[in-house]
CSV table of C-alpha atoms in Angstrom, one decimal:
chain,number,residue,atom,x,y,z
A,280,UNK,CA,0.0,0.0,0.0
A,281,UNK,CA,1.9,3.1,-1.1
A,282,UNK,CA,1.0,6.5,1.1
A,283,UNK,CA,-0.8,9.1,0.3
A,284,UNK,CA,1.4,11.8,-1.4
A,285,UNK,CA,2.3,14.5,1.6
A,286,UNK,CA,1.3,17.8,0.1
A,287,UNK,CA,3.9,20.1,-0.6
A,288,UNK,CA,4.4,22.7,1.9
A,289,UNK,CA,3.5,26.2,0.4
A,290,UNK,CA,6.6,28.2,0.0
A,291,UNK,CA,7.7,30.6,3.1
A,292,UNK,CA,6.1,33.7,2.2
A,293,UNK,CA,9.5,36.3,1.0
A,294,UNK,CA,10.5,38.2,3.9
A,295,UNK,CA,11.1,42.0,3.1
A,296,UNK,CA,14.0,42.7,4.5
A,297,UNK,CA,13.3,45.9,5.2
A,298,UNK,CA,11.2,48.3,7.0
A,299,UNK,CA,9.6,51.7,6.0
A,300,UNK,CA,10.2,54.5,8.5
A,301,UNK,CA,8.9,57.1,6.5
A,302,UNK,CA,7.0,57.9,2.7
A,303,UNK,CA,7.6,61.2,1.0
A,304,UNK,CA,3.9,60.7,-0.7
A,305,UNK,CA,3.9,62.6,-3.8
A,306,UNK,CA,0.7,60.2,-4.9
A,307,UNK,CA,-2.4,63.3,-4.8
A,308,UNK,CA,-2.4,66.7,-4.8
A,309,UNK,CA,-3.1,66.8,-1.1
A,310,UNK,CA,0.3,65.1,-0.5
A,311,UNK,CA,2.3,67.3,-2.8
A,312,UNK,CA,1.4,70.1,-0.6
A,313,UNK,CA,3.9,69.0,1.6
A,314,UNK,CA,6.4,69.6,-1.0
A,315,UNK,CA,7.8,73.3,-1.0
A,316,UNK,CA,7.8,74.3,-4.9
A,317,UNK,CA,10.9,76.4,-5.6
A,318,UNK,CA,11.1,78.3,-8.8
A,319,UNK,CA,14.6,79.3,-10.1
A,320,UNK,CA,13.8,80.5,-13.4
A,321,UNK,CA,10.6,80.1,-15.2
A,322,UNK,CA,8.6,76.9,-13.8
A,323,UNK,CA,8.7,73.2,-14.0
A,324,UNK,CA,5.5,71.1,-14.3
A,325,UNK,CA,5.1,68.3,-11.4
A,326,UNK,CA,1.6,66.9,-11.7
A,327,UNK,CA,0.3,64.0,-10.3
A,328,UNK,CA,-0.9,61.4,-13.1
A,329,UNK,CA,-3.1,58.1,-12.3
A,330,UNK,CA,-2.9,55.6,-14.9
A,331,UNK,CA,-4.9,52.7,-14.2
A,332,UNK,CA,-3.9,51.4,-10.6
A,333,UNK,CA,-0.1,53.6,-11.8
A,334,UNK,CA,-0.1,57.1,-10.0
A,335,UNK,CA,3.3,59.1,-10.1
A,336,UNK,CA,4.2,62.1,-10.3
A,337,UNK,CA,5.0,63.6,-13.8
A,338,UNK,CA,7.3,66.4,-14.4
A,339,UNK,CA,8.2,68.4,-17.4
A,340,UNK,CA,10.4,71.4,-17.7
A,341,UNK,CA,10.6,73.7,-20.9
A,342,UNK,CA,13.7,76.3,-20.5
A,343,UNK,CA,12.9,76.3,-16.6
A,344,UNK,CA,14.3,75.2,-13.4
A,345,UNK,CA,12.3,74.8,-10.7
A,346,UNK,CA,12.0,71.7,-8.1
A,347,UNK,CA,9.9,70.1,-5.5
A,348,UNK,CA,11.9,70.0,-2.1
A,349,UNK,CA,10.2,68.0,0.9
A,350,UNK,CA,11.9,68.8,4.5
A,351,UNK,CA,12.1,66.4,6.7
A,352,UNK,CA,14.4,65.1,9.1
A,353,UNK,CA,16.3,61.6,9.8
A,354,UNK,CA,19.7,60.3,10.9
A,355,UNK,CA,21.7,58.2,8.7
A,356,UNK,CA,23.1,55.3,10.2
A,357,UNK,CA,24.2,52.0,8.8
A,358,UNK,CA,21.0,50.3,7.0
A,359,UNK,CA,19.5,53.3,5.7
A,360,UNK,CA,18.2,53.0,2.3
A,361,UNK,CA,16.3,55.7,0.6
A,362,UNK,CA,13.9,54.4,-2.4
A,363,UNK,CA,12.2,55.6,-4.6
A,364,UNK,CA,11.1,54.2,-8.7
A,365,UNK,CA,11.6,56.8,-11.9
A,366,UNK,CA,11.8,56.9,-15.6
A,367,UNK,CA,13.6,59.6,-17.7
A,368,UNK,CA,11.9,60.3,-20.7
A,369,UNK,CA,13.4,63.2,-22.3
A,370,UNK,CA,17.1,64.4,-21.6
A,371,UNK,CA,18.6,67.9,-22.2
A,372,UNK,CA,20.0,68.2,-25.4
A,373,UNK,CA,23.8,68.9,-24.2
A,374,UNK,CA,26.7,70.4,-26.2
A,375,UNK,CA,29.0,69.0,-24.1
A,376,UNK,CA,27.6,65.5,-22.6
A,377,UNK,CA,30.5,64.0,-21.5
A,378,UNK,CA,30.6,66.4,-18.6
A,379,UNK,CA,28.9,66.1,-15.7
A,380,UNK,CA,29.8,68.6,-13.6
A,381,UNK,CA,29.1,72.1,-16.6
A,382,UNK,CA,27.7,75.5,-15.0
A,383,UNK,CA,26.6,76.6,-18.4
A,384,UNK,CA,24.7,73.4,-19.1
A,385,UNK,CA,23.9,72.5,-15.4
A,386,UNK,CA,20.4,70.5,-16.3
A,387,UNK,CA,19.1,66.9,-15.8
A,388,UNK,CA,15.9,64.8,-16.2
A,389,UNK,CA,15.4,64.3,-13.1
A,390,UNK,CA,17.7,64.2,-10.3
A,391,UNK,CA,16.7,63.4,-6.7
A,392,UNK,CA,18.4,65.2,-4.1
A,393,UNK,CA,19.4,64.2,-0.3
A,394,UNK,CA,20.5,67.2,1.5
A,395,UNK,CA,22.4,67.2,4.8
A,396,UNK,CA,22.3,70.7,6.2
A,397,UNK,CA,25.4,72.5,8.2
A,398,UNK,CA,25.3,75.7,10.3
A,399,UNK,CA,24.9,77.4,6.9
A,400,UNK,CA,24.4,76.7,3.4
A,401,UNK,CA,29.0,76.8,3.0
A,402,UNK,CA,29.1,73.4,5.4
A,403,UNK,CA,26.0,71.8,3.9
A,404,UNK,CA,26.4,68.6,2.2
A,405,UNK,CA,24.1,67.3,-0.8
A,406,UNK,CA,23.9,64.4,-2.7
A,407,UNK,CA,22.6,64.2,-6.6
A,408,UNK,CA,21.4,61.6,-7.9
A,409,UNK,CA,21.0,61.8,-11.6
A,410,UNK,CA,19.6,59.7,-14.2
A,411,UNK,CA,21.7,60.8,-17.3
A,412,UNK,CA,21.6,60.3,-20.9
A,413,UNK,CA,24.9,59.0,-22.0
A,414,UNK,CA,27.1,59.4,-19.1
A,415,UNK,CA,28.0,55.7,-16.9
A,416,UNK,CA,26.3,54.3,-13.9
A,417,UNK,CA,28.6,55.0,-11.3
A,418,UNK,CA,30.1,58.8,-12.9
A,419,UNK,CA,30.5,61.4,-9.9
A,420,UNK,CA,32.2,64.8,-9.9
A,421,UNK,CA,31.0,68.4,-7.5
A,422,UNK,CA,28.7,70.3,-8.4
A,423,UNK,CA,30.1,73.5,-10.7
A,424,UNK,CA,28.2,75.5,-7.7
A,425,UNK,CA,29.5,74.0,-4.7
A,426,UNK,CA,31.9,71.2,-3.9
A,427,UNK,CA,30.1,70.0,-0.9
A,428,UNK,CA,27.3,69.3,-3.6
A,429,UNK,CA,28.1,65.8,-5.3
A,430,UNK,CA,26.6,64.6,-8.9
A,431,UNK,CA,26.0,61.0,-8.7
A,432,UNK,CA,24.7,59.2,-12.1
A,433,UNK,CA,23.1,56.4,-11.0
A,434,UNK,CA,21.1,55.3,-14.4
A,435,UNK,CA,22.1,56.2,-17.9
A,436,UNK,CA,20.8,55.6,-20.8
A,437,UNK,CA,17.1,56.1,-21.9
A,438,UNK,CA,14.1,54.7,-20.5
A,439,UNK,CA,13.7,50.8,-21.5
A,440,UNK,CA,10.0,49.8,-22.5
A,441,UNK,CA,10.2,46.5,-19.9
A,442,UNK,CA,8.0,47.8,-17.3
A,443,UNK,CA,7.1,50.9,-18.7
A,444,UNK,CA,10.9,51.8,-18.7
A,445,UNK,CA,10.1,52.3,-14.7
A,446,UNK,CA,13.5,51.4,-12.6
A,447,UNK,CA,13.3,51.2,-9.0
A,448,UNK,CA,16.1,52.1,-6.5
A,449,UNK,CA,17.3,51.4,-3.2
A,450,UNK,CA,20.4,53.7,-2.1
A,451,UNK,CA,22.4,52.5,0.9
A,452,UNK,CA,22.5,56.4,2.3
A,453,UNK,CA,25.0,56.0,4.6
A,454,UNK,CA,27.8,54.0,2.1
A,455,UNK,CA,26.5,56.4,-0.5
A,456,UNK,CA,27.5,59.4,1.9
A,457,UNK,CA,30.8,57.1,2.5
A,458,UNK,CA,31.6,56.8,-0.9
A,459,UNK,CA,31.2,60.7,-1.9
A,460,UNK,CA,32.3,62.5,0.6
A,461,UNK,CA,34.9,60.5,2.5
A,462,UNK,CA,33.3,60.1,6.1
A,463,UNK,CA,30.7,59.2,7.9
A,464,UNK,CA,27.5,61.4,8.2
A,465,UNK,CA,27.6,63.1,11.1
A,466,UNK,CA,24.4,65.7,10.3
A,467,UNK,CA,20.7,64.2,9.9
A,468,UNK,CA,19.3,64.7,6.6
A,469,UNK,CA,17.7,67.9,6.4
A,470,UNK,CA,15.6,67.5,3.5
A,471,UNK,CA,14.7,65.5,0.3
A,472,UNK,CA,14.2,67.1,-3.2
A,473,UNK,CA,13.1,66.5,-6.8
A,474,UNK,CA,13.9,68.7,-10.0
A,475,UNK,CA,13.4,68.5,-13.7
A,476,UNK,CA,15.5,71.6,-15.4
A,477,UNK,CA,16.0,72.8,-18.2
A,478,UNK,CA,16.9,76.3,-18.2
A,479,UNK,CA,20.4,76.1,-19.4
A,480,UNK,CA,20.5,74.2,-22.3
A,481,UNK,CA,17.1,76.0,-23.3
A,482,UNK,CA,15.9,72.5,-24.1
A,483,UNK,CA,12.7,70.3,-22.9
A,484,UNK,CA,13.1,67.4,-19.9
A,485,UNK,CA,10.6,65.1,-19.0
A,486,UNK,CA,10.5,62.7,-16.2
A,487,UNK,CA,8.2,60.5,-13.6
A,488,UNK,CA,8.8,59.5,-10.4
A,489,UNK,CA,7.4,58.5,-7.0
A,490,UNK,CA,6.8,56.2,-4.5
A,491,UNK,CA,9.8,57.8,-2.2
A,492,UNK,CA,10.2,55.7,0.6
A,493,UNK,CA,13.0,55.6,3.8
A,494,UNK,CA,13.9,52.5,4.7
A,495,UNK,CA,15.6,51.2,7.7
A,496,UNK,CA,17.5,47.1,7.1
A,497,UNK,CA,15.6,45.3,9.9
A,498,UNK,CA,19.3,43.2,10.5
A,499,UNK,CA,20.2,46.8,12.0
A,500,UNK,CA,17.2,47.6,14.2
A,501,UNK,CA,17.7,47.1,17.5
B,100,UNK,CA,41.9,126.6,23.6
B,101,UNK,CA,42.8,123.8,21.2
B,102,UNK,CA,43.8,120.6,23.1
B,103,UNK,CA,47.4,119.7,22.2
B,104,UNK,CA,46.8,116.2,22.7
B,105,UNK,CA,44.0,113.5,22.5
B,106,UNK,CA,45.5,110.8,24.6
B,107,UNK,CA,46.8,112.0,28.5
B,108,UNK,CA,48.3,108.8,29.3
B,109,UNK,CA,46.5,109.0,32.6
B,110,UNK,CA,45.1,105.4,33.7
B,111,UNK,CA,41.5,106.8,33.8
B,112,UNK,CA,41.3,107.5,30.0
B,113,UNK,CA,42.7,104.2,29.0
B,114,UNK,CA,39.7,102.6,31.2
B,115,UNK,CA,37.0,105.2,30.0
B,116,UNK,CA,37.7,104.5,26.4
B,117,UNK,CA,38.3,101.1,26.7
B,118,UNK,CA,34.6,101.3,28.3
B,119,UNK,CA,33.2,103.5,25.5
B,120,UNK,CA,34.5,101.6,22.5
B,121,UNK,CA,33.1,98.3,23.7
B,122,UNK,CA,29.7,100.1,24.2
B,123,UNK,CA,29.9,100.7,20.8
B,124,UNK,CA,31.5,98.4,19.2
B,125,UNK,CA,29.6,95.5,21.1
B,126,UNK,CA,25.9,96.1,20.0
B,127,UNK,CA,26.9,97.8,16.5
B,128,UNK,CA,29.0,94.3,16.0
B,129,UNK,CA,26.5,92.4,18.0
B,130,UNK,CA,23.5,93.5,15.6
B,131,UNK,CA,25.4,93.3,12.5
B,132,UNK,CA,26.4,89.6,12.9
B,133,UNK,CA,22.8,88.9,13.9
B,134,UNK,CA,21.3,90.9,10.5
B,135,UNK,CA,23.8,89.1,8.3
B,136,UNK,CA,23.1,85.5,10.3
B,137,UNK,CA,19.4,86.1,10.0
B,138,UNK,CA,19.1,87.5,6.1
B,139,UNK,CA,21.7,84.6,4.4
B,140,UNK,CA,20.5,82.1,6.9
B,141,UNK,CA,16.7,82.6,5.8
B,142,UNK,CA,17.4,83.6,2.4
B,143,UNK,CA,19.2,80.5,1.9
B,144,UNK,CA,16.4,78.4,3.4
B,145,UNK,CA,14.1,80.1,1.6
B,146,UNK,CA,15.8,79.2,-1.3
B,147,UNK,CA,16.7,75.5,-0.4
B,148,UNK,CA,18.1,74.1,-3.8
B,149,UNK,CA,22.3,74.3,-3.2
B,150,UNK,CA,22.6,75.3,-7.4
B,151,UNK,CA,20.1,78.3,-6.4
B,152,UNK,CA,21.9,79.2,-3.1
B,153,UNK,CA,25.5,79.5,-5.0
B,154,UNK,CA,24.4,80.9,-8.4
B,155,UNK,CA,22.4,83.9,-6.9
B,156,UNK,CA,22.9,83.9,-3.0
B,157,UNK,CA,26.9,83.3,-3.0
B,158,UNK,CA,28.1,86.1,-5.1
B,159,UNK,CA,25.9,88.6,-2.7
B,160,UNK,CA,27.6,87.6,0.4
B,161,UNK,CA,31.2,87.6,-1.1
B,162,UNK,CA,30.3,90.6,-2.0
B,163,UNK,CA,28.9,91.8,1.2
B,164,UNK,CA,32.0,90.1,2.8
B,165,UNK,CA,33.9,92.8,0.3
B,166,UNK,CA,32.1,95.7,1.7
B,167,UNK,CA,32.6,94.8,5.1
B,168,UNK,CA,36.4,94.1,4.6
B,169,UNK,CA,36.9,97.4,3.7
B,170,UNK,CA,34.1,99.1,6.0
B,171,UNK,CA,34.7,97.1,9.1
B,172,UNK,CA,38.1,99.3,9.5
B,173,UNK,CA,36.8,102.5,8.6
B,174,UNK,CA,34.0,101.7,11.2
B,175,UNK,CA,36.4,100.3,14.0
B,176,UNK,CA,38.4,103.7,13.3
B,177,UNK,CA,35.9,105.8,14.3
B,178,UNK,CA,34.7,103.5,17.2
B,179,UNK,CA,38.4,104.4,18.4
B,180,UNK,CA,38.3,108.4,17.6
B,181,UNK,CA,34.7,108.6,19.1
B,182,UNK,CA,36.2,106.7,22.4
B,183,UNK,CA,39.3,108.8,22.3
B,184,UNK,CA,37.6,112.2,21.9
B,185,UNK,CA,35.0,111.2,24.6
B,186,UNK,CA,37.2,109.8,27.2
B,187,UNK,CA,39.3,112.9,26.6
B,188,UNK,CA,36.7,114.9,27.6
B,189,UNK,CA,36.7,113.1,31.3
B,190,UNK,CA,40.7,112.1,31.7
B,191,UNK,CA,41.8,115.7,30.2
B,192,UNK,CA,40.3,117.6,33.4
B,193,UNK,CA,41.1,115.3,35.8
B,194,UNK,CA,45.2,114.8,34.6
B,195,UNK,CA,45.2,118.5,34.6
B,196,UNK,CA,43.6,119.0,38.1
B,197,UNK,CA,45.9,116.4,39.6
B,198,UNK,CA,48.9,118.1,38.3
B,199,UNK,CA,47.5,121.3,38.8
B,200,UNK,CA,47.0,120.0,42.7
B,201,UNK,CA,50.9,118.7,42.7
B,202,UNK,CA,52.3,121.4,42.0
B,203,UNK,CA,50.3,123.3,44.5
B,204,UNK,CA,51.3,120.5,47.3
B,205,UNK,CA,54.5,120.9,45.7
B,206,UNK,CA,54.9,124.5,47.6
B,207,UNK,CA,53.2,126.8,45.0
B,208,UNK,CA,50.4,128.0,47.1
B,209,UNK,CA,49.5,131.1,45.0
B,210,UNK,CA,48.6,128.5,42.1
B,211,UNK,CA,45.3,128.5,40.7
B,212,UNK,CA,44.1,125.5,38.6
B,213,UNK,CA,42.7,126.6,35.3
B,214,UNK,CA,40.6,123.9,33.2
B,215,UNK,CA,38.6,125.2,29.9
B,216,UNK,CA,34.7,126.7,30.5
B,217,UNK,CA,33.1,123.4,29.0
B,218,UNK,CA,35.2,121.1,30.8
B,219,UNK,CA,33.5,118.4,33.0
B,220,UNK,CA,35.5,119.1,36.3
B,221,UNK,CA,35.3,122.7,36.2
B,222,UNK,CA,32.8,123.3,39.1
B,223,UNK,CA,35.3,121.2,41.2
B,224,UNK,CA,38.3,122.7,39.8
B,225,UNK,CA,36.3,126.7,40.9
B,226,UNK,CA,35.6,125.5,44.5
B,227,UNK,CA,39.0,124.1,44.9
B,228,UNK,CA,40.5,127.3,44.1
B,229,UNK,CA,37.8,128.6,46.5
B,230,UNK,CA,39.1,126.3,49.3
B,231,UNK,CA,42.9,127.5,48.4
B,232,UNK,CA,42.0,131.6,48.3
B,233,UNK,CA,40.0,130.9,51.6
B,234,UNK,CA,43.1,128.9,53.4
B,235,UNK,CA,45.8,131.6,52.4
B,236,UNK,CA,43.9,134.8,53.3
């Protein structure tokens, strides 16, 4: 008499390694509120699109510069990720694109910024992170402004169509912070930021973005 | 009577100007640090993006920094002249009456001390030479 087959145990459900400690919504107009609009020259469109069960925000910038910059505050330790998912759809047209770090052409799809304030704006460090055209994953160089200010291309290339040419990422703050600026982050993180500009190479940028999430490694929670 | 000169060397104008240029200099330096703290600090919040703060913020306060490098002398200058002329005005009598009153203890008893009309001291410098007519009648 043969048994009865055991029934397969259903696989472990996957554990997320992580935990959220905190959402930058940028999901319904209510939520954007929250994010202070700063207008450089001329203004950048950020508008909240819902596509089916999709909702991100949308930005487009024709010969302006202006951004979205959310203020929060949060210490980064070891096993702090920042997250967020994006898609660059229409680059700067550049004179000069193998430079990253240009005053005179000092525009980007969509860059995302992390900014650790000082005392004053001269010991405040920022981190970029850029989706460029043409330069290499992994390119840094300071900002033309500021060298506390660091340009970070983290996707290059244009937009796949696999998934909607969405990519999601998951930055390590602290190695990032590490890695740019040679120490270990001793200021909280002042604010987070968006911007789609255009204003110095006169040209059109378009970008989406959303779902900005902190993250904390549950390994590292005590 | 034009004074011949601005600094007596007695003890007491050292300490009165010392006391009348921190007066001055204290609150001017005091409020200025506070202004220029307050207007960059909220300007640059204001502005919050780092490529807005450099391109437009930055070149104002180097050259504000500009300004004050060459007005922050000028200013501490006249701090010093203002404290000079004022402490003067209290350390010139009294030098002059003590060496007035020296040479007078000294065996000159017929000497009178003279200080200037607008002087500080000059009602006790008139009723000390009261005192002295009244003790050699």
């Amino acid at each position: 008499m043969s048994a009865a087959p055991v029934p397969k145990a259903p696989p472990p459900p996957a554990v997320d390694p992580f935990e959220v400690v905190k959402t930058f919504p940028t999901d319904t107009p209510e939520a954007l509120k929250k994010w202070e609009e700063k207008i450089f020259k001329g203004k950048s469109s950020y508008k909240v699109v819902t596509e089916g069960v999709e909702v991100y925000l949308s930005a487009t910038s024709s010969n302006a510069s202006s951004g979205l910059f959310y203020r929060t505050e949060f210490r980064v330790e070891p096993g702090v990720f920042l997250s967020w998912r994006w898609r660059a759809l229409e680059f700067p047209d550049k004179n000069r694109p193998e430079r990253l770090s240009d005053r005179g052409q000092d525009d980007f799809a969509v860059r995302i910024y992390v900014v650790f304030p000082g005392s004053t704006f001269f010991n405040t460090n920022v981190i970029e992170y850029i989706w460029d055209e043409s330069l290499p994953e992994g390119t840094v160089a300071s900002s033309p402004f500021s060298g506390r200010v660091k340009l970070f291309v983290i996707r290059s290339g244009k937009a796949g169509s696999e998934a909607g040419g969405w990519k999601t990422e998951l930055r390590d703050l602290h190695e990032d912070y590490r890695t740019l600026f040679g120490e270990e982050p001793r200021r909280s993180v002042g604010a987070v930021a968006v911007m789609s500009d255009s204003d110095n190479t006169r040209t059109t940028t378009r970008a989406d973005f959303g779902d900005f999430t902190l993250k904390v490694k549950k390994e590292t929670l005590g | 009577m034009a004074r011949k000169k601005w600094f007596t060397g007695h003890p007491v104008q050292a300490k009165y100007m010392r006391f009348v240029a921190l007066a001055m200099a204290v609150p001017a330096l005091f409020l200025g640090a506070c202004l220029y703290y307050v207007v960059f600090e909220l300007l640059a919040r204001q502005m919050a993006f780092p490529e807005a703060i450099a391109a437009n913020l930055a070149p104002v306060i180097r050259r504000v920094n500009g300004v004050l490098l060459v007005g922050l002398p000028l200013v501490v200058a006249a701090i010093l002249r203002m404290a000079l002329v004022v402490s003067h005005r209290f350390a010139g009598p009294v030098a002059r009456l003590e060496g007035e009153l020296d040479r007078i203890l000294g065996g000159d008893a017929d000497r009178r001390i003279h200080v200037r009309e607008n002087d500080d001291l000059k009602g006790v410098a008139d009723r000390i030479n009261a005192l002295l007519a009244k003790k050699t009648k």
